[in-house]
Short mmCIF file of C-alpha atoms in Angstrom, two decimals:
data_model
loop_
_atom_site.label_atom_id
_atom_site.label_comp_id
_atom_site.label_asym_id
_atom_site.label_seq_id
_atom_site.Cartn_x
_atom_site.Cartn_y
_atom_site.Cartn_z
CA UNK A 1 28.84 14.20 107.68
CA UNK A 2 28.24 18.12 107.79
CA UNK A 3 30.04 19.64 104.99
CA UNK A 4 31.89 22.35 106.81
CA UNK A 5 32.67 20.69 109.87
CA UNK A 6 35.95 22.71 111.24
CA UNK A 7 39.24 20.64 111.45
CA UNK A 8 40.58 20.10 114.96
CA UNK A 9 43.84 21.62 115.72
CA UNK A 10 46.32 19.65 117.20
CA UNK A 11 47.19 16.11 116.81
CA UNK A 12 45.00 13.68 115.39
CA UNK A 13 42.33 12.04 117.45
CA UNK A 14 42.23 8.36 118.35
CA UNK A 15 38.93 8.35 116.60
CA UNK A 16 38.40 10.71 113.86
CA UNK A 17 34.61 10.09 113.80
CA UNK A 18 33.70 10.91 117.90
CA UNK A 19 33.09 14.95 117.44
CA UNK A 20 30.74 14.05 114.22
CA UNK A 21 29.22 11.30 115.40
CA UNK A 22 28.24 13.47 119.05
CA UNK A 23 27.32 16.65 117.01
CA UNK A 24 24.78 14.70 114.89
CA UNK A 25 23.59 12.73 117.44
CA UNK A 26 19.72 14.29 117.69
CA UNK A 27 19.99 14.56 113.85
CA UNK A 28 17.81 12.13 111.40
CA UNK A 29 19.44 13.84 108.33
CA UNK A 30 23.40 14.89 107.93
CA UNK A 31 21.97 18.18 106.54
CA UNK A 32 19.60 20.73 106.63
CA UNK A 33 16.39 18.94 105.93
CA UNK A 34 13.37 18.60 107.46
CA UNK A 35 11.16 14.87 107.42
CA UNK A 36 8.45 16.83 105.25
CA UNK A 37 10.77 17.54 102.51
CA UNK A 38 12.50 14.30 102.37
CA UNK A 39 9.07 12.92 101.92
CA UNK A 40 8.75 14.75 98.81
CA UNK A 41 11.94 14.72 97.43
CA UNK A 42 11.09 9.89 98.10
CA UNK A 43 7.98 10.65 96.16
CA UNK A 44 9.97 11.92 93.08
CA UNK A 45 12.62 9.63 92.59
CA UNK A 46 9.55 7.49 91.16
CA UNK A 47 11.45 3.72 91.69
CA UNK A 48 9.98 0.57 91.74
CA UNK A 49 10.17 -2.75 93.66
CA UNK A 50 13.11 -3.89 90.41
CA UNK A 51 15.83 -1.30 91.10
CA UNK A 52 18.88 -1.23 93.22
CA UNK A 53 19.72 2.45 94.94
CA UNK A 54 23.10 3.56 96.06
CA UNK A 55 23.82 6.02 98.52
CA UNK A 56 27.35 7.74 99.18
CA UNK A 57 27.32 9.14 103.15
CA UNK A 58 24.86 7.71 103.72
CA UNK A 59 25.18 8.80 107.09
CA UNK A 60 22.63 6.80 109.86
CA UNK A 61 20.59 5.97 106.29
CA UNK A 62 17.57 7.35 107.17
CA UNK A 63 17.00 8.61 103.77
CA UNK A 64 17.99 5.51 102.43
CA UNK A 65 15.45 3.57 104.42
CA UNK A 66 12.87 5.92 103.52
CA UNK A 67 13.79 5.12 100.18
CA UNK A 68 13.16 1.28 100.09
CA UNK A 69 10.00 1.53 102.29
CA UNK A 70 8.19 3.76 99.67
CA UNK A 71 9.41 1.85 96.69
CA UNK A 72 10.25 -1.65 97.62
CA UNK A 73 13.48 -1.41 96.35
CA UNK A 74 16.58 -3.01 97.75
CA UNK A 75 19.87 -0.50 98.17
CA UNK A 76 23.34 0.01 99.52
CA UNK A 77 24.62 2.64 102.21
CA UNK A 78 28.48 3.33 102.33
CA UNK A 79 30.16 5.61 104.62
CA UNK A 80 33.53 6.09 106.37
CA UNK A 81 32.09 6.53 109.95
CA UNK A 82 31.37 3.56 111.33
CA UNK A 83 29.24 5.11 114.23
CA UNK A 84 26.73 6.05 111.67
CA UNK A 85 26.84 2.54 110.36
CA UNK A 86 26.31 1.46 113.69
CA UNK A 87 23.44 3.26 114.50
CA UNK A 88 21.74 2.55 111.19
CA UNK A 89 21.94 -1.09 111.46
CA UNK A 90 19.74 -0.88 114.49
CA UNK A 91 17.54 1.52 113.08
CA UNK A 92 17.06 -0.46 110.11
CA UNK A 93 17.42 -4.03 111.50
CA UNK A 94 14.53 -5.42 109.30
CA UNK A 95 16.02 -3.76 105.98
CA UNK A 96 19.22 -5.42 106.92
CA UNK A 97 17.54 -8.80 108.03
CA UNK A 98 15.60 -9.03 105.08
CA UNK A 99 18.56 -8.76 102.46
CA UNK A 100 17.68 -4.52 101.29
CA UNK A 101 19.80 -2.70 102.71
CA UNK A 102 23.37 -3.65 102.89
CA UNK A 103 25.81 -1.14 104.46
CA UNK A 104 29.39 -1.10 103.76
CA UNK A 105 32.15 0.67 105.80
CA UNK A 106 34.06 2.36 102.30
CA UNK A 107 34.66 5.48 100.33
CA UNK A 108 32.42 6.34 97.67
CA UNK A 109 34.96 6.27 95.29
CA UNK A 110 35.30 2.59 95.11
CA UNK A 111 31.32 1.29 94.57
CA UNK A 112 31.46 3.95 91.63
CA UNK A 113 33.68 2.22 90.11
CA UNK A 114 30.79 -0.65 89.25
CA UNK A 115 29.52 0.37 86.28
CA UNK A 116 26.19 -0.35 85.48
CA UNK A 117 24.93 -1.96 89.09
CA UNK A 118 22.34 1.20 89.97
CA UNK A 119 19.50 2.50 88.88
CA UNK A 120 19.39 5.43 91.47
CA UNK A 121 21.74 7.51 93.77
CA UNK A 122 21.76 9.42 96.51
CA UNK A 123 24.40 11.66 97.94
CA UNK A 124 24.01 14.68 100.35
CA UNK A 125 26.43 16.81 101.27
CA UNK A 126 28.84 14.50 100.41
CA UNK A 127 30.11 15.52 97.08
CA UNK A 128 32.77 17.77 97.83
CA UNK A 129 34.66 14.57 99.45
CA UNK A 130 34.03 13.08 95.92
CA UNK A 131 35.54 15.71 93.90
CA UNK A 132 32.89 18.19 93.67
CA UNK A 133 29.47 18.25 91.89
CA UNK A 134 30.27 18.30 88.67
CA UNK A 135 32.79 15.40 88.51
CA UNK A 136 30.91 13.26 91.11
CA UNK A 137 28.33 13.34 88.52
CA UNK A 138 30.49 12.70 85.49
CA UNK A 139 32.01 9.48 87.72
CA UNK A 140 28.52 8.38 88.62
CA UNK A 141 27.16 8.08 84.50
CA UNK A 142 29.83 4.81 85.30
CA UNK A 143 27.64 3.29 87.55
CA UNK A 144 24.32 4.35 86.73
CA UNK A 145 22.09 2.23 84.66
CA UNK A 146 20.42 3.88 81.64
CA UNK A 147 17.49 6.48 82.35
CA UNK A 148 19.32 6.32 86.44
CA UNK A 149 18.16 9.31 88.28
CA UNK A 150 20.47 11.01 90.95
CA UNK A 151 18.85 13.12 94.31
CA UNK A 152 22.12 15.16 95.59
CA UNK A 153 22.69 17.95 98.06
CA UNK A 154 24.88 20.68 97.63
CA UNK A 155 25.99 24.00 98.85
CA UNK A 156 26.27 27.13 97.48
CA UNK A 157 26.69 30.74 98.15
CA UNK A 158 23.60 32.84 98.55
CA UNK A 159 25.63 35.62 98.81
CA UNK A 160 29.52 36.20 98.14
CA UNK A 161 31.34 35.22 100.85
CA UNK A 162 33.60 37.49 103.11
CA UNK A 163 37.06 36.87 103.86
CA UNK A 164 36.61 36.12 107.51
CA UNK A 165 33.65 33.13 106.66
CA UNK A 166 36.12 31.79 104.36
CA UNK A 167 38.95 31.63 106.85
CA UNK A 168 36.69 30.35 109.32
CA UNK A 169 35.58 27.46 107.30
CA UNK A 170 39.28 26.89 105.56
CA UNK A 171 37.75 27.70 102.16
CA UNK A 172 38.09 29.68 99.04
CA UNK A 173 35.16 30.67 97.13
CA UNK A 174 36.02 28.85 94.03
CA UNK A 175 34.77 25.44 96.16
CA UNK A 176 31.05 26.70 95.69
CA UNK A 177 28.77 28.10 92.68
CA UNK A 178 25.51 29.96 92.72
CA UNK A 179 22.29 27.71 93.18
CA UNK A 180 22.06 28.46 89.26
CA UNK A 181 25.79 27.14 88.37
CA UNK A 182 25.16 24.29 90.51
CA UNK A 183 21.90 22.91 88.38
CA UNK A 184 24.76 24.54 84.81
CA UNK A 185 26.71 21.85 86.39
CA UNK A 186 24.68 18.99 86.42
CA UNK A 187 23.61 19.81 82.39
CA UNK A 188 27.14 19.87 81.65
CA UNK A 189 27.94 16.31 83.31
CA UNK A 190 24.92 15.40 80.86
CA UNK A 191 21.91 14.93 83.40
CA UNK A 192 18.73 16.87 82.51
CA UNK A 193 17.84 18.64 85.78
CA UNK A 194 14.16 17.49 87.17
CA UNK A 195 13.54 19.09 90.09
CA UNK A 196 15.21 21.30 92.83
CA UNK A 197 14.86 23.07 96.01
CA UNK A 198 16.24 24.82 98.90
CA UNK A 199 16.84 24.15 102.28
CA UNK A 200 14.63 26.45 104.21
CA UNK A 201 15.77 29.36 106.96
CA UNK A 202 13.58 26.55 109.47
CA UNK A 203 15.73 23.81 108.03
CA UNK A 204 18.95 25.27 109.05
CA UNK A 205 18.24 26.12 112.37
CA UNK A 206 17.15 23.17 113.13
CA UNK A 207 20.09 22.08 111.77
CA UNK A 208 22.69 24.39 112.70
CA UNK A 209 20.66 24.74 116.49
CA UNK A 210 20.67 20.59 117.19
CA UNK A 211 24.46 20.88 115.96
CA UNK A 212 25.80 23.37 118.51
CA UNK A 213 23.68 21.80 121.34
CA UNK A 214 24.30 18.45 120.76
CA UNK A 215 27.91 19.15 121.48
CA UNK A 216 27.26 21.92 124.47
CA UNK A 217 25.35 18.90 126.26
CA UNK A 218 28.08 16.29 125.94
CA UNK A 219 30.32 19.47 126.98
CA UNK A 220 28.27 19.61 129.91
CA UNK A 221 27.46 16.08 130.88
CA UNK A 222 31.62 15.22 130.54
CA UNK A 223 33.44 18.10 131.58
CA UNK A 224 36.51 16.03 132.26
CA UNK A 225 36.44 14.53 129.00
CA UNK A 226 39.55 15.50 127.24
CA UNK A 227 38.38 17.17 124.42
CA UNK A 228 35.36 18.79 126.18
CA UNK A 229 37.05 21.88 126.98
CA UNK A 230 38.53 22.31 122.80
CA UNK A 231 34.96 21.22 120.97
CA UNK A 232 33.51 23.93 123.38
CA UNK A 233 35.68 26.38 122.15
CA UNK A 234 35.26 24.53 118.72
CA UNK A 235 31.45 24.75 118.52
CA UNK A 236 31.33 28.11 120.10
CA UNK A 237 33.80 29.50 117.11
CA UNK A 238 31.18 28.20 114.80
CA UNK A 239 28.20 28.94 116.51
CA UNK A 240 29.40 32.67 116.71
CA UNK A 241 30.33 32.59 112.84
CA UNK A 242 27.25 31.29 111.26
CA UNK A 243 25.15 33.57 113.13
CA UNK A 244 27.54 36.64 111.91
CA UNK A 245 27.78 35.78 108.61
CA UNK A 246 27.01 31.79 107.66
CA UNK A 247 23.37 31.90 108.09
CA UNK A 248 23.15 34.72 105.20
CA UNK A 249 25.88 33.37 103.11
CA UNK A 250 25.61 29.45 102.77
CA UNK A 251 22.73 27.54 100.89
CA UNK A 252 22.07 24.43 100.38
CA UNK A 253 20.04 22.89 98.07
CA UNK A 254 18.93 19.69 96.59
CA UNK A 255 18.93 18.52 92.77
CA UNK A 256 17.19 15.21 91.52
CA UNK A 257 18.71 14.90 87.93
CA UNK A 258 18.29 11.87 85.24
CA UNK A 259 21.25 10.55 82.86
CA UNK A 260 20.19 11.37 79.57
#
């Protein structure tokens, strides 16, 4: 799910899920990250055939899949939208058929709670539902087996944030570090830090571009829809502040960490 998705005004909708699920809908990845780098950042985890890999929002689990094809390894996807879900279980129809992928409809917060049951985890852009970085990581030492290794995404500021990108996203700065405070935090939650990198300027306009014009088409294709006329408005808001100030402001990066 993209991490600063804005909140809809109003009363809630009958599904929660529909604007995410039709922004993302020409995405592979819920973040800025391109099929290249993924490849790389598969090729480090360095699994084998043994291990079991969890991975919190998951999203369509394209990562995930990626995962056990390279390594043979069997894993489980949770997520609350159940559109995702959807769409990865047809995706991934032989990883499901065959017993490696199970995908479960459920917060993260309740598989961590099984200590001991994974040797690897993934979670982009999905820490921040979890707690934050820091803690997420301190909660997953629970669940990890010894030596586990952890590949997560996370923002951070590339440059202070002004007061109208905070208000835009309904944030304060205190929710996000520096790239550098982000890797202090995974050394204080007791992980030695492996590897990191970036998400490229070409990453997140690929990103940020499908995003907008995934929901200008629906927009376009429905417009009697109901909410067509307020995700316009909605994705135009956003499209308007990342290009002001977003694009020079918010990184993104990812971390692949081991339990010491």
């Amino acid at each position: 799910m993209k991490m600063n998705d804005l909140p809809t005004s109003g009363p809630a909708p009958v599904d929660p899920y529909r604007f995410t699920t039709i922004a993302h809908r020409a995405h592979r990845f819920g973040g800025p990250l391109s099929d290249t780098k993924a490849a790389v950042l598969v090729e480090l985890l360095g699994l084998n055939a043994k291990l079991q890999v969890l991975d919190l929002g998951c999203g369509k689990a394209n990562l995930l899949a990626m995962v056990l094809q390279r390594w043979g390894c069997s894993g489980l996807g949770v997520d609350v939208n159940p559109h995702f879900l959807a769409e990865a279980r047809r995706a991934h129809f032989a990883l499901v058929a065959g017993g490696r992928l199970k995908l479960a409809e459920q917060s993260g917060d309740v598989v961590m709670q099984k200590a001991g049951q994974f040797d690897a985890v993934l979670c982009l852009g999905a820490a921040h539902y979890l707690g934050g970085m820091q803690r997420l990581l301190m909660e997953l030492r629970r669940c990890l087996g010894r030596d586990g290794v952890v590949l997560i995404g996370e923002g951070f500021w590339s440059r202070p944030p002004t007061p109208a990108f905070l208000d835009l996203i309904g944030g304060r700065q205190a929710q996000m570090g520096t790239h550098a405070e982000n890797a202090q935090r995974a050394r204080h939650a007791g992980y030695d830090v492996l590897y990191t990198s970036t998400a490229s300027c070409d990453e997140w306009d690929e990103y940020e571009g499908l995003y907008a014009k995934n929901v200008l088409d629906f927009c376009h294709q429905h417009p009697d829809d109901p909410e067509a006329a307020a995700w316009r408005a909605r994705v135009e808001r956003w499209q308007d502040g990342w290009l002001r100030w977003g694009r020079e402001t918010l990184g993104f990066a990812y971390y692949l960490v081991r339990s010491r």
